[in-house]
Tab-separated table of C-alpha atoms and ligand atoms in Angstrom:
chain	number	residue	atom	x	y	z
K	1	UNK	CA	22.937	-7.339	9.056
K	2	UNK	CA	23.477	-11.050	9.899
K	3	UNK	CA	23.628	-13.574	12.618
K	4	UNK	CA	20.910	-12.747	15.036
K	5	UNK	CA	18.536	-15.405	13.643
K	6	UNK	CA	21.236	-18.097	14.053
K	7	UNK	CA	22.083	-16.798	17.660
K	8	UNK	CA	18.409	-16.971	18.649
K	9	UNK	CA	18.497	-20.644	17.494
K	10	UNK	CA	21.399	-21.186	19.898
K	11	UNK	CA	24.238	-21.160	17.370
K	12	UNK	CA	27.481	-19.460	18.093
K	13	UNK	CA	28.131	-17.127	15.176
K	14	UNK	CA	29.585	-13.767	14.144
K	15	UNK	CA	26.913	-11.129	14.426
K	16	UNK	CA	26.880	-7.958	12.325
K	17	UNK	CA	24.228	-5.660	13.655
K	18	UNK	CA	23.269	-2.201	14.950
K	19	UNK	CA	23.196	-1.296	18.622
K	20	UNK	CA	19.553	-0.875	19.366
K	21	UNK	CA	19.840	-0.060	23.130
K	22	UNK	CA	22.812	0.187	25.492
K	23	UNK	CA	23.127	0.234	29.270
K	24	UNK	CA	26.056	-0.418	31.653
K	25	UNK	CA	26.311	-1.087	35.294
K	26	UNK	CA	29.747	-1.340	36.887
K	27	UNK	CA	32.036	-3.503	34.868
K	28	UNK	CA	29.172	-4.830	32.684
K	29	UNK	CA	27.775	-3.490	29.471
K	30	UNK	CA	24.463	-4.650	28.059
K	31	UNK	CA	23.795	-4.203	24.423
K	32	UNK	CA	20.565	-5.027	22.539
K	33	UNK	CA	21.700	-5.752	19.027
K	34	UNK	CA	19.329	-5.462	16.092
K	35	UNK	CA	19.365	-6.843	12.497
K	36	UNK	CA	16.430	-7.403	10.165
K	37	UNK	CA	15.662	-10.663	11.939
K	38	UNK	CA	15.185	-9.311	15.437
K	39	UNK	CA	16.741	-8.327	18.647
K	40	UNK	CA	19.237	-10.126	20.946
K	41	UNK	CA	20.931	-9.087	24.121
K	42	UNK	CA	24.798	-9.145	24.309
K	43	UNK	CA	26.783	-8.766	27.445
K	44	UNK	CA	30.352	-7.652	27.865
K	45	UNK	CA	32.264	-8.114	31.064
K	46	UNK	CA	35.298	-5.784	31.655
K	47	UNK	CA	37.663	-8.505	32.623
K	48	UNK	CA	37.502	-10.052	29.183
K	49	UNK	CA	38.768	-6.935	27.465
K	50	UNK	CA	41.924	-4.800	27.326
K	51	UNK	CA	41.560	-1.247	28.636
K	52	UNK	CA	41.611	0.202	25.138
K	53	UNK	CA	38.946	-2.276	23.995
K	54	UNK	CA	36.763	-1.502	27.068
K	55	UNK	CA	37.030	2.212	26.400
K	56	UNK	CA	35.740	1.744	22.965
K	57	UNK	CA	32.863	-0.340	24.308
K	58	UNK	CA	31.957	2.333	26.792
K	59	UNK	CA	31.937	5.040	24.163
K	60	UNK	CA	30.096	3.318	21.288
K	61	UNK	CA	26.665	4.856	20.747
K	62	UNK	CA	23.321	3.426	19.836
K	63	UNK	CA	22.801	2.857	16.102
K	64	UNK	CA	26.524	2.190	15.468
K	65	UNK	CA	27.155	-0.806	13.248
K	66	UNK	CA	29.214	-3.442	14.968
K	67	UNK	CA	30.539	-6.948	14.512
K	68	UNK	CA	30.695	-9.235	17.629
K	69	UNK	CA	31.689	-12.815	18.364
K	70	UNK	CA	30.789	-14.578	21.546
K	71	UNK	CA	28.988	-17.493	23.217
K	72	UNK	CA	25.295	-17.905	23.031
K	73	UNK	CA	23.563	-19.005	26.345
K	74	UNK	CA	20.102	-19.287	27.791
K	75	UNK	CA	19.138	-16.435	30.203
K	76	UNK	CA	15.463	-16.334	31.280
K	77	UNK	CA	15.813	-12.805	32.278
K	78	UNK	CA	17.037	-11.621	28.881
K	79	UNK	CA	14.991	-10.558	25.837
K	80	UNK	CA	13.903	-13.765	23.972
K	81	UNK	CA	15.462	-15.733	26.846
K	82	UNK	CA	18.806	-15.839	25.202
K	83	UNK	CA	21.967	-13.739	25.455
K	84	UNK	CA	25.481	-13.649	24.036
K	85	UNK	CA	28.605	-13.299	26.159
K	86	UNK	CA	30.705	-10.997	23.952
K	87	UNK	CA	34.300	-12.262	23.379
K	88	UNK	CA	35.286	-10.039	20.432
K	89	UNK	CA	34.029	-6.651	19.558
K	90	UNK	CA	34.611	-4.470	16.539
K	91	UNK	CA	33.008	-1.177	15.604
K	92	UNK	CA	32.175	-0.958	11.883
K	93	UNK	CA	30.947	2.534	12.047
K	94	UNK	CA	30.467	4.644	15.212
K	95	UNK	CA	27.240	6.563	15.103
K	96	UNK	CA	26.790	10.163	16.085
K	97	UNK	CA	24.369	10.949	18.788
K	98	UNK	CA	21.061	9.642	17.589
K	99	UNK	CA	18.322	12.302	16.987
K	100	UNK	CA	15.460	9.932	17.783
K	101	UNK	CA	14.874	9.310	21.446
K	102	UNK	CA	12.078	7.435	23.055
K	103	UNK	CA	9.256	9.938	22.933
K	104	UNK	CA	9.009	11.785	19.756
K	105	UNK	CA	6.400	13.722	17.725
K	106	UNK	CA	4.990	12.249	14.670
K	107	UNK	CA	6.357	15.131	12.624
K	108	UNK	CA	9.936	14.522	13.949
K	109	UNK	CA	9.666	10.915	13.087
K	110	UNK	CA	8.607	11.820	9.545
K	111	UNK	CA	11.573	14.389	9.284
K	112	UNK	CA	13.894	11.461	10.310
K	113	UNK	CA	11.917	8.896	8.296
K	114	UNK	CA	15.195	7.671	6.682
K	115	UNK	CA	16.253	6.603	10.272
K	116	UNK	CA	12.913	5.736	11.747
K	117	UNK	CA	12.495	3.030	9.076
K	118	UNK	CA	14.978	1.004	11.372
K	119	UNK	CA	12.554	0.907	14.159
K	120	UNK	CA	11.090	-2.444	14.887
K	121	UNK	CA	7.534	-1.286	14.005
K	122	UNK	CA	8.645	0.063	10.578
K	123	UNK	CA	10.834	-3.056	9.913
K	124	UNK	CA	7.713	-5.224	10.521
K	125	UNK	CA	5.459	-3.078	8.322
K	126	UNK	CA	7.935	-2.936	5.461
K	127	UNK	CA	8.502	-6.675	5.541
K	128	UNK	CA	4.764	-7.124	5.312
K	129	UNK	CA	4.606	-4.648	2.527
K	130	UNK	CA	7.125	-6.683	0.663
K	131	UNK	CA	5.090	-9.807	1.233
K	132	UNK	CA	1.947	-8.062	0.030
K	133	UNK	CA	3.671	-7.304	-3.290
K	134	UNK	CA	4.991	-10.817	-3.498
K	135	UNK	CA	1.461	-12.282	-2.775
K	136	UNK	CA	-0.296	-10.029	-5.223
K	137	UNK	CA	1.985	-10.919	-8.030
K	138	UNK	CA	1.865	-14.613	-6.952
K	139	UNK	CA	-1.882	-14.714	-7.285
K	140	UNK	CA	-2.232	-12.836	-10.517
K	141	UNK	CA	0.589	-14.823	-12.041
K	142	UNK	CA	-1.128	-18.062	-11.070
K	143	UNK	CA	-4.315	-16.855	-12.908
K	144	UNK	CA	-2.421	-16.388	-16.183
K	145	UNK	CA	-1.816	-12.651	-16.013
K	146	UNK	CA	1.373	-11.075	-17.348
K	147	UNK	CA	2.952	-8.162	-15.552
K	148	UNK	CA	3.437	-5.138	-17.812
K	149	UNK	CA	5.445	-1.922	-17.262
K	150	UNK	CA	3.514	1.191	-18.170
K	151	UNK	CA	5.012	4.705	-18.822
K	152	UNK	CA	4.875	7.069	-15.820
K	153	UNK	CA	5.104	10.134	-17.984
K	154	UNK	CA	2.023	10.564	-19.950
K	155	UNK	CA	-0.276	13.042	-21.873
K	156	UNK	CA	-3.524	11.340	-20.959
K	157	UNK	CA	-5.347	11.403	-17.700
K	158	UNK	CA	-7.705	8.678	-16.761
K	159	UNK	CA	-9.803	9.693	-13.800
K	160	UNK	CA	-10.794	13.368	-13.376
K	161	UNK	CA	-8.094	15.223	-15.206
K	162	UNK	CA	-7.837	17.798	-12.455
K	163	UNK	CA	-5.556	15.999	-10.119
K	164	UNK	CA	-2.542	15.655	-12.374
K	165	UNK	CA	1.012	16.717	-11.531
K	166	UNK	CA	2.214	18.716	-14.440
K	167	UNK	CA	5.812	18.271	-15.617
K	168	UNK	CA	8.013	20.113	-18.087
K	169	UNK	CA	8.830	17.563	-20.833
K	170	UNK	CA	11.417	19.122	-23.129
K	171	UNK	CA	9.299	21.701	-24.994
K	172	UNK	CA	5.936	20.438	-24.017
K	173	UNK	CA	3.721	19.740	-20.970
K	174	UNK	CA	3.275	16.325	-19.717
K	175	UNK	CA	1.930	14.696	-16.586
K	176	UNK	CA	2.893	12.097	-13.941
K	177	UNK	CA	0.404	9.157	-14.436
K	178	UNK	CA	-2.701	9.020	-12.253
K	179	UNK	CA	-3.493	5.496	-13.305
K	180	UNK	CA	-1.885	3.085	-15.743
K	181	UNK	CA	-5.205	1.699	-16.787
K	182	UNK	CA	-5.309	3.099	-20.384
K	183	UNK	CA	-1.951	1.576	-21.098
K	184	UNK	CA	-2.932	-1.728	-19.463
K	185	UNK	CA	-5.964	-1.750	-21.826
K	186	UNK	CA	-3.652	-1.320	-24.739
K	187	UNK	CA	-1.499	-4.137	-23.579
K	188	UNK	CA	-4.492	-6.321	-22.820
K	189	UNK	CA	-5.181	-6.175	-26.557
K	190	UNK	CA	-1.898	-7.963	-27.092
K	191	UNK	CA	-1.411	-10.123	-23.954
K	192	UNK	CA	-5.088	-10.638	-22.990
K	193	UNK	CA	-4.642	-10.578	-19.210
K	194	UNK	CA	-2.179	-8.142	-17.755
K	195	UNK	CA	-1.535	-6.254	-14.644
K	196	UNK	CA	0.584	-3.110	-14.066
K	197	UNK	CA	2.053	-2.558	-10.660
K	198	UNK	CA	3.421	0.930	-10.600
K	199	UNK	CA	3.153	4.171	-8.768
K	200	UNK	CA	0.294	6.602	-9.477
K	201	UNK	CA	0.326	10.237	-8.666
K	202	UNK	CA	-2.575	12.364	-7.422
K	203	UNK	CA	-2.156	16.125	-6.871
K	204	UNK	CA	-5.139	15.889	-4.415
K	205	UNK	CA	-5.136	18.648	-1.844
K	206	UNK	CA	-6.621	16.213	0.634
K	207	UNK	CA	-5.234	16.110	4.052
K	208	UNK	CA	-6.739	12.786	5.217
K	209	UNK	CA	-5.476	9.539	6.726
K	210	UNK	CA	-5.870	7.755	3.476
K	211	UNK	CA	-4.564	10.028	0.720
K	212	UNK	CA	-1.033	10.024	-0.600
K	213	UNK	CA	0.235	12.116	-3.547
K	214	UNK	CA	2.182	9.032	-4.723
K	215	UNK	CA	0.953	5.596	-4.140
K	216	UNK	CA	1.481	2.021	-5.554
K	217	UNK	CA	-1.293	0.955	-7.788
K	218	UNK	CA	-1.948	-2.596	-8.863
K	219	UNK	CA	-4.065	-2.457	-12.016
K	220	UNK	CA	-5.211	-5.735	-13.745
K	221	UNK	CA	-7.010	-5.704	-17.048
K	222	UNK	CA	-8.480	-8.752	-18.756
K	223	UNK	CA	-10.417	-9.521	-21.979
K	224	UNK	CA	-13.815	-11.031	-21.824
K	225	UNK	CA	-14.093	-10.274	-18.158
K	226	UNK	CA	-17.520	-8.839	-16.989
K	227	UNK	CA	-18.414	-7.191	-13.628
K	228	UNK	CA	-19.019	-10.561	-11.955
K	229	UNK	CA	-15.792	-12.108	-13.064
K	230	UNK	CA	-14.046	-8.965	-11.937
K	231	UNK	CA	-15.525	-9.117	-8.490
K	232	UNK	CA	-14.446	-12.743	-8.146
K	233	UNK	CA	-10.933	-11.824	-9.232
K	234	UNK	CA	-10.862	-9.024	-6.673
K	235	UNK	CA	-12.214	-10.933	-3.672
K	236	UNK	CA	-9.913	-13.841	-4.456
K	237	UNK	CA	-6.936	-11.641	-4.730
K	238	UNK	CA	-7.632	-9.790	-1.486
K	239	UNK	CA	-8.324	-12.985	0.346
K	240	UNK	CA	-5.187	-14.661	-1.050
K	241	UNK	CA	-3.096	-11.654	0.248
K	242	UNK	CA	-4.900	-11.556	3.655
K	243	UNK	CA	-4.505	-15.323	4.243
K	244	UNK	CA	-0.973	-15.399	2.819
K	245	UNK	CA	0.312	-12.859	5.248
K	246	UNK	CA	-0.538	-15.164	8.120
K	247	UNK	CA	1.697	-17.823	6.692
K	248	UNK	CA	4.517	-15.539	5.628
K	249	UNK	CA	4.554	-12.968	8.464
K	250	UNK	CA	3.030	-14.628	11.501
K	251	UNK	CA	5.625	-13.077	13.901
K	252	UNK	CA	5.439	-9.646	12.312
K	253	UNK	CA	1.722	-9.571	12.571
K	254	UNK	CA	1.824	-10.546	16.207
K	255	UNK	CA	4.442	-7.811	16.914
K	256	UNK	CA	2.092	-5.218	15.275
K	257	UNK	CA	-0.840	-6.560	17.272
K	258	UNK	CA	-2.762	-7.720	14.230
K	259	UNK	CA	-5.311	-10.443	14.866
K	260	UNK	CA	-4.355	-13.406	12.567
K	261	UNK	CA	-7.703	-15.086	12.956
K	262	UNK	CA	-9.320	-12.090	11.585
K	263	UNK	CA	-7.126	-12.110	8.433
K	264	UNK	CA	-7.844	-15.924	7.997
K	265	UNK	CA	-11.552	-15.185	7.914
K	266	UNK	CA	-11.146	-12.902	4.894
K	267	UNK	CA	-12.533	-15.212	2.366
K	268	UNK	CA	-14.958	-15.051	-0.725
K	269	UNK	CA	-17.693	-14.200	-1.216
K	270	UNK	CA	-17.708	-10.517	-0.261
K	271	UNK	CA	-21.170	-8.846	0.165
K	272	UNK	CA	-22.439	-7.160	-2.988
K	273	UNK	CA	-24.704	-4.137	-2.852
K	274	UNK	CA	-25.643	-1.491	-5.371
K	275	UNK	CA	-24.919	2.132	-5.044
K	276	UNK	CA	-28.706	2.695	-4.455
K	277	UNK	CA	-28.852	0.172	-1.665
K	278	UNK	CA	-25.755	1.731	-0.128
K	279	UNK	CA	-27.492	5.137	-0.380
K	280	UNK	CA	-30.548	3.727	1.439
K	281	UNK	CA	-28.472	2.148	4.152
K	282	UNK	CA	-26.648	5.435	4.814
K	283	UNK	CA	-29.962	7.401	4.954
K	284	UNK	CA	-31.542	4.909	7.292
K	285	UNK	CA	-28.528	5.019	9.675
K	286	UNK	CA	-28.388	8.877	9.516
K	287	UNK	CA	-31.896	10.398	9.445
K	288	UNK	CA	-30.578	13.776	10.239
K	289	UNK	CA	-28.533	14.228	7.026
K	290	UNK	CA	-30.214	12.682	3.950
K	291	UNK	CA	-28.050	11.993	0.857
K	292	UNK	CA	-29.901	12.286	-2.512
K	293	UNK	CA	-29.455	10.070	-5.467
K	294	UNK	CA	-26.223	10.998	-7.328
K	295	UNK	CA	-24.342	12.108	-4.235
K	296	UNK	CA	-20.779	10.812	-3.787
K	297	UNK	CA	-19.790	9.193	-0.564
K	298	UNK	CA	-17.204	10.719	1.741
K	299	UNK	CA	-15.276	9.498	4.733
K	300	UNK	CA	-18.361	9.699	7.028
K	301	UNK	CA	-20.527	7.798	4.600
K	302	UNK	CA	-17.844	5.138	4.126
K	303	UNK	CA	-17.737	4.720	7.840
K	304	UNK	CA	-21.527	4.357	8.202
K	305	UNK	CA	-21.466	1.599	5.504
K	306	UNK	CA	-18.668	-0.490	6.688
K	307	UNK	CA	-18.279	0.067	10.394
K	308	UNK	CA	-19.849	-3.258	11.295
K	309	UNK	CA	-18.612	-5.226	8.369
K	310	UNK	CA	-15.905	-7.794	8.969
K	311	UNK	CA	-15.002	-8.223	5.262
K	312	UNK	CA	-14.757	-5.783	2.522
K	313	UNK	CA	-18.010	-5.070	0.551
K	314	UNK	CA	-18.680	-4.399	-3.143
K	315	UNK	CA	-20.686	-1.386	-4.189
K	316	UNK	CA	-21.824	-1.617	-7.795
K	317	UNK	CA	-23.557	0.520	-10.378
K	318	UNK	CA	-22.669	4.110	-9.482
K	319	UNK	CA	-24.172	7.247	-11.000
K	320	UNK	CA	-22.416	8.133	-14.202
K	321	UNK	CA	-21.885	11.716	-13.299
K	322	UNK	CA	-19.399	10.745	-10.558
K	323	UNK	CA	-17.506	8.124	-12.475
K	324	UNK	CA	-14.940	8.411	-15.351
K	325	UNK	CA	-15.530	8.419	-19.174
K	326	UNK	CA	-14.464	4.834	-19.854
K	327	UNK	CA	-17.250	3.131	-17.841
K	328	UNK	CA	-20.149	1.720	-19.921
K	329	UNK	CA	-23.750	2.700	-19.238
K	330	UNK	CA	-25.800	0.145	-17.441
K	331	UNK	CA	-28.582	-0.890	-19.776
K	332	UNK	CA	-30.930	-1.818	-16.909
K	333	UNK	CA	-30.562	1.688	-15.304
K	334	UNK	CA	-29.002	4.248	-17.714
K	335	UNK	CA	-28.412	6.600	-14.937
K	336	UNK	CA	-25.688	4.355	-13.683
K	337	UNK	CA	-22.433	2.699	-15.097
K	338	UNK	CA	-21.147	-0.848	-14.832
K	339	UNK	CA	-18.641	-0.391	-12.203
K	340	UNK	CA	-17.710	-1.622	-8.717
K	341	UNK	CA	-15.754	-0.129	-5.754
K	342	UNK	CA	-14.490	-2.260	-2.972
K	343	UNK	CA	-14.851	-0.854	0.450
K	344	UNK	CA	-12.678	-2.013	3.281
K	345	UNK	CA	-14.352	-2.845	6.656
K	346	UNK	CA	-14.376	-0.620	9.651
K	347	UNK	CA	-14.300	2.683	7.727
K	348	UNK	CA	-10.847	2.147	6.147
K	349	UNK	CA	-12.379	3.306	2.878
K	350	UNK	CA	-12.237	2.472	-0.688
K	351	UNK	CA	-9.411	0.031	-1.544
K	352	UNK	CA	-10.372	-0.906	-5.163
K	353	UNK	CA	-12.108	0.911	-7.991
K	354	UNK	CA	-12.931	-0.998	-11.189
K	355	UNK	CA	-15.340	-1.408	-14.048
K	356	UNK	CA	-16.238	-2.953	-17.367
K	357	UNK	CA	-14.724	-0.733	-20.171
K	358	UNK	CA	-16.500	0.759	-23.122
K	359	UNK	CA	-15.193	-1.239	-26.015
K	360	UNK	CA	-17.158	0.131	-28.861
K	361	UNK	CA	-15.820	3.249	-30.659
K	362	UNK	CA	-19.109	5.195	-31.042
K	363	UNK	CA	-20.132	4.546	-27.452
K	364	UNK	CA	-16.746	5.844	-26.141
K	365	UNK	CA	-16.950	9.040	-28.205
K	366	UNK	CA	-20.440	9.520	-26.803
K	367	UNK	CA	-19.346	9.124	-23.200
K	368	UNK	CA	-16.304	11.465	-23.722
K	369	UNK	CA	-18.774	14.203	-24.785
K	370	UNK	CA	-21.207	13.400	-22.041
K	371	UNK	CA	-18.546	13.530	-19.329
K	372	UNK	CA	-17.179	16.844	-20.667
K	373	UNK	CA	-20.797	18.279	-20.363
K	374	UNK	CA	-21.760	16.775	-17.027
K	375	UNK	CA	-18.402	16.914	-15.157
K	376	UNK	CA	-17.050	20.052	-16.685
K	377	UNK	CA	-13.906	18.455	-18.007
K	378	UNK	CA	-12.209	19.424	-21.322
K	379	UNK	CA	-10.529	16.415	-22.920
K	380	UNK	CA	-7.855	17.091	-25.529
K	381	UNK	CA	-8.819	14.386	-27.882
K	382	UNK	CA	-5.452	14.414	-29.497
K	383	UNK	CA	-4.024	12.790	-26.484
K	384	UNK	CA	-6.592	9.972	-26.537
K	385	UNK	CA	-6.350	9.115	-30.274
K	386	UNK	CA	-4.395	6.074	-29.506
K	387	UNK	CA	-6.896	4.986	-26.856
K	388	UNK	CA	-9.649	5.336	-29.402
K	389	UNK	CA	-7.619	3.391	-31.952
K	390	UNK	CA	-7.871	0.367	-29.579
K	391	UNK	CA	-11.697	0.536	-30.441
K	392	UNK	CA	-10.991	0.600	-34.208
K	393	UNK	CA	-8.679	-2.329	-34.581
K	394	UNK	CA	-9.998	-5.587	-33.237
K	395	UNK	CA	-11.737	-4.447	-30.053
K	396	UNK	CA	-13.239	-6.803	-27.533
K	397	UNK	CA	-15.082	-6.527	-24.197
K	398	UNK	CA	-12.793	-6.170	-21.185
K	399	UNK	CA	-12.674	-5.021	-17.686
K	400	UNK	CA	-10.175	-4.129	-15.033
K	401	UNK	CA	-9.564	-2.507	-11.661
K	402	UNK	CA	-7.119	-0.560	-9.587
K	403	UNK	CA	-6.120	-1.425	-6.073
K	404	UNK	CA	-4.272	1.128	-3.835
K	405	UNK	CA	-1.660	-0.994	-2.063
K	406	UNK	CA	-1.140	1.337	0.819
K	407	UNK	CA	-4.880	1.476	1.404
K	408	UNK	CA	-4.939	-2.344	1.496
K	409	UNK	CA	-2.027	-2.403	3.856
K	410	UNK	CA	-3.609	0.229	6.124
K	411	UNK	CA	-6.745	-1.889	6.485
K	412	UNK	CA	-4.945	-5.244	6.845
K	413	UNK	CA	-2.683	-3.839	9.682
K	414	UNK	CA	-5.244	-1.519	10.964
K	415	UNK	CA	-2.977	1.427	10.686
K	416	UNK	CA	-4.161	4.808	11.796
K	417	UNK	CA	-2.594	6.634	8.937
K	418	UNK	CA	-1.727	5.570	5.356
K	419	UNK	CA	1.713	7.210	5.639
K	420	UNK	CA	3.048	4.275	7.654
K	421	UNK	CA	2.202	1.805	4.835
K	422	UNK	CA	4.859	3.302	2.507
K	423	UNK	CA	8.515	3.956	3.388
K	424	UNK	CA	8.719	7.600	2.103
K	425	UNK	CA	5.311	9.042	2.049
K	426	UNK	CA	4.409	11.988	-0.242
K	427	UNK	CA	1.638	14.066	0.945
K	428	UNK	CA	0.444	17.589	0.297
K	429	UNK	CA	2.871	18.973	2.898
K	430	UNK	CA	5.813	16.584	2.594
K	431	UNK	CA	8.229	15.562	-0.230
K	432	UNK	CA	11.229	15.119	2.084
K	433	UNK	CA	13.062	12.885	2.884
H	501	4AD	O1	-10.716	4.739	-7.950
H	501	4AD	P1	-9.505	5.162	-8.663
H	501	4AD	O2	-9.261	6.545	-8.884
H	501	4AD	O3	-9.503	4.289	-9.935
H	501	4AD	C1	-8.562	4.404	-11.054
H	501	4AD	O4	-7.554	5.082	-11.026
H	501	4AD	C2	-8.803	3.431	-12.174
H	501	4AD	N1	-8.201	3.863	-13.328
H	501	4AD	C3	-8.204	2.100	-11.768
H	501	4AD	C4	-8.453	1.042	-12.756
H	501	4AD	O5	-9.561	0.641	-13.004
H	501	4AD	N2	-7.353	0.438	-13.299
H	501	4AD	O6	-8.208	4.620	-7.936
H	501	4AD	C5	-8.103	3.199	-7.684
H	501	4AD	C6	-7.536	2.938	-6.235
H	501	4AD	C7	-8.555	3.422	-5.146
H	501	4AD	O7	-9.551	2.488	-4.904
H	501	4AD	C8	-7.623	3.574	-3.949
H	501	4AD	O8	-7.399	2.352	-3.301
H	501	4AD	C9	-6.386	4.013	-4.618
H	501	4AD	O9	-6.416	3.669	-5.944
H	501	4AD	N3	-6.164	5.452	-4.497
H	501	4AD	C10	-5.325	5.989	-3.650
H	501	4AD	N4	-4.506	5.557	-2.664
H	501	4AD	C11	-3.796	6.415	-1.934
H	501	4AD	N5	-3.847	7.729	-2.044
H	501	4AD	C12	-4.585	8.274	-3.049
H	501	4AD	N6	-4.596	9.652	-3.132
H	501	4AD	C13	-5.441	7.439	-3.850
H	501	4AD	N7	-6.349	7.671	-4.857
H	501	4AD	C14	-6.781	6.373	-5.237
H	502	MG	MG1	-12.330	5.318	-7.082
């Protein structure tokens, strides 16, 4: 709550904190106190307290919130080589017996997520998450983008249409947004360079280490950007965040065992390969199971592609049948669309999906129809009339992308599961707490 930072710097101050650990031996009680800035050891000697006070000290449980005053002194044997001799002690709120003990199953820690968020590990990750948000905004703001706020409730899907959470909206059906892209496009026709930073929802039945049902989605959209400019924006943004973390969160990265030199080496340019080149690489590495042109990549393919990479890679020009309706046909190879995915190294998977956007009315109508046919999706065009309007009234070329923030964090911190990149993960089998 406050004071540990000052105490670690050697200043005598009032500390408000939680009791992280507790142990006693004879007439001495050792407390490890915790606030958001770290841990410090505090020691109480029986002779300094009245009997009543000592009883309280003996009874106080871990995770109680307390206020203490005392003298800071060096002690090579203590945590951080500093300790506080407690002179005054007040319980703000005595905790009940804490349900999380030292060795716990992942499921229990998720059941008690609201409490587990106080663990040192989660504190460090959540601080870094906050810095990632800050750095992302800082970079896009510096490039002249405006942050916009899209609606979360919508009638229009953007990606596949089949992964939407349906909600009852008064007397009609609506959905939780799976991407704010379409609204970002509308606002790009007013503000020219925009980004939306909001949750997206995917009713994906995937039980993987990189799928959430609710995730935070950073979606820039900019007029007169083409695929090359888009890739430059992406690699600059990702590098800015990776490098920036080393400056802002050096201690937290160390505590999480993240190699800071690795993060500092994330710099443009990132490797660019086409879908077709990627396909060939996969087939060369895995002769026993050949992919054919048009196949999508799964976890296994992503791993084959990126296992030895140190930096993310771009994969461009995917087959149109496996990409959404708004992506323009590539004139040089009409089987493909003008799009790019960014794959994180070491098999962490896709962190960004983006493309140029179809900006001409007739072309867009054509691609809607084609997508319905080839992907078996039925679009209710009434819900897209406003999106088509954008192509009728002063349209212009533009492009944009969407980055999954938890995917990015999972890679940057080398987390095993995406769940730890968000405070309250929503997955197919968990909406609580
Ligand atoms: O590739 P996606 O589906 O692209 C879009 O939604 C575009 N409309 C974005 C745009 O161009 N504005 O999703 C973009 C990114 C993925 O690359 C991935 O990082 C993340 O969103 N993502 C998920 N993250 C966590 N859990 C899920 N279930 C995710 N699905 C996508
Ligand atoms: Mg994608």
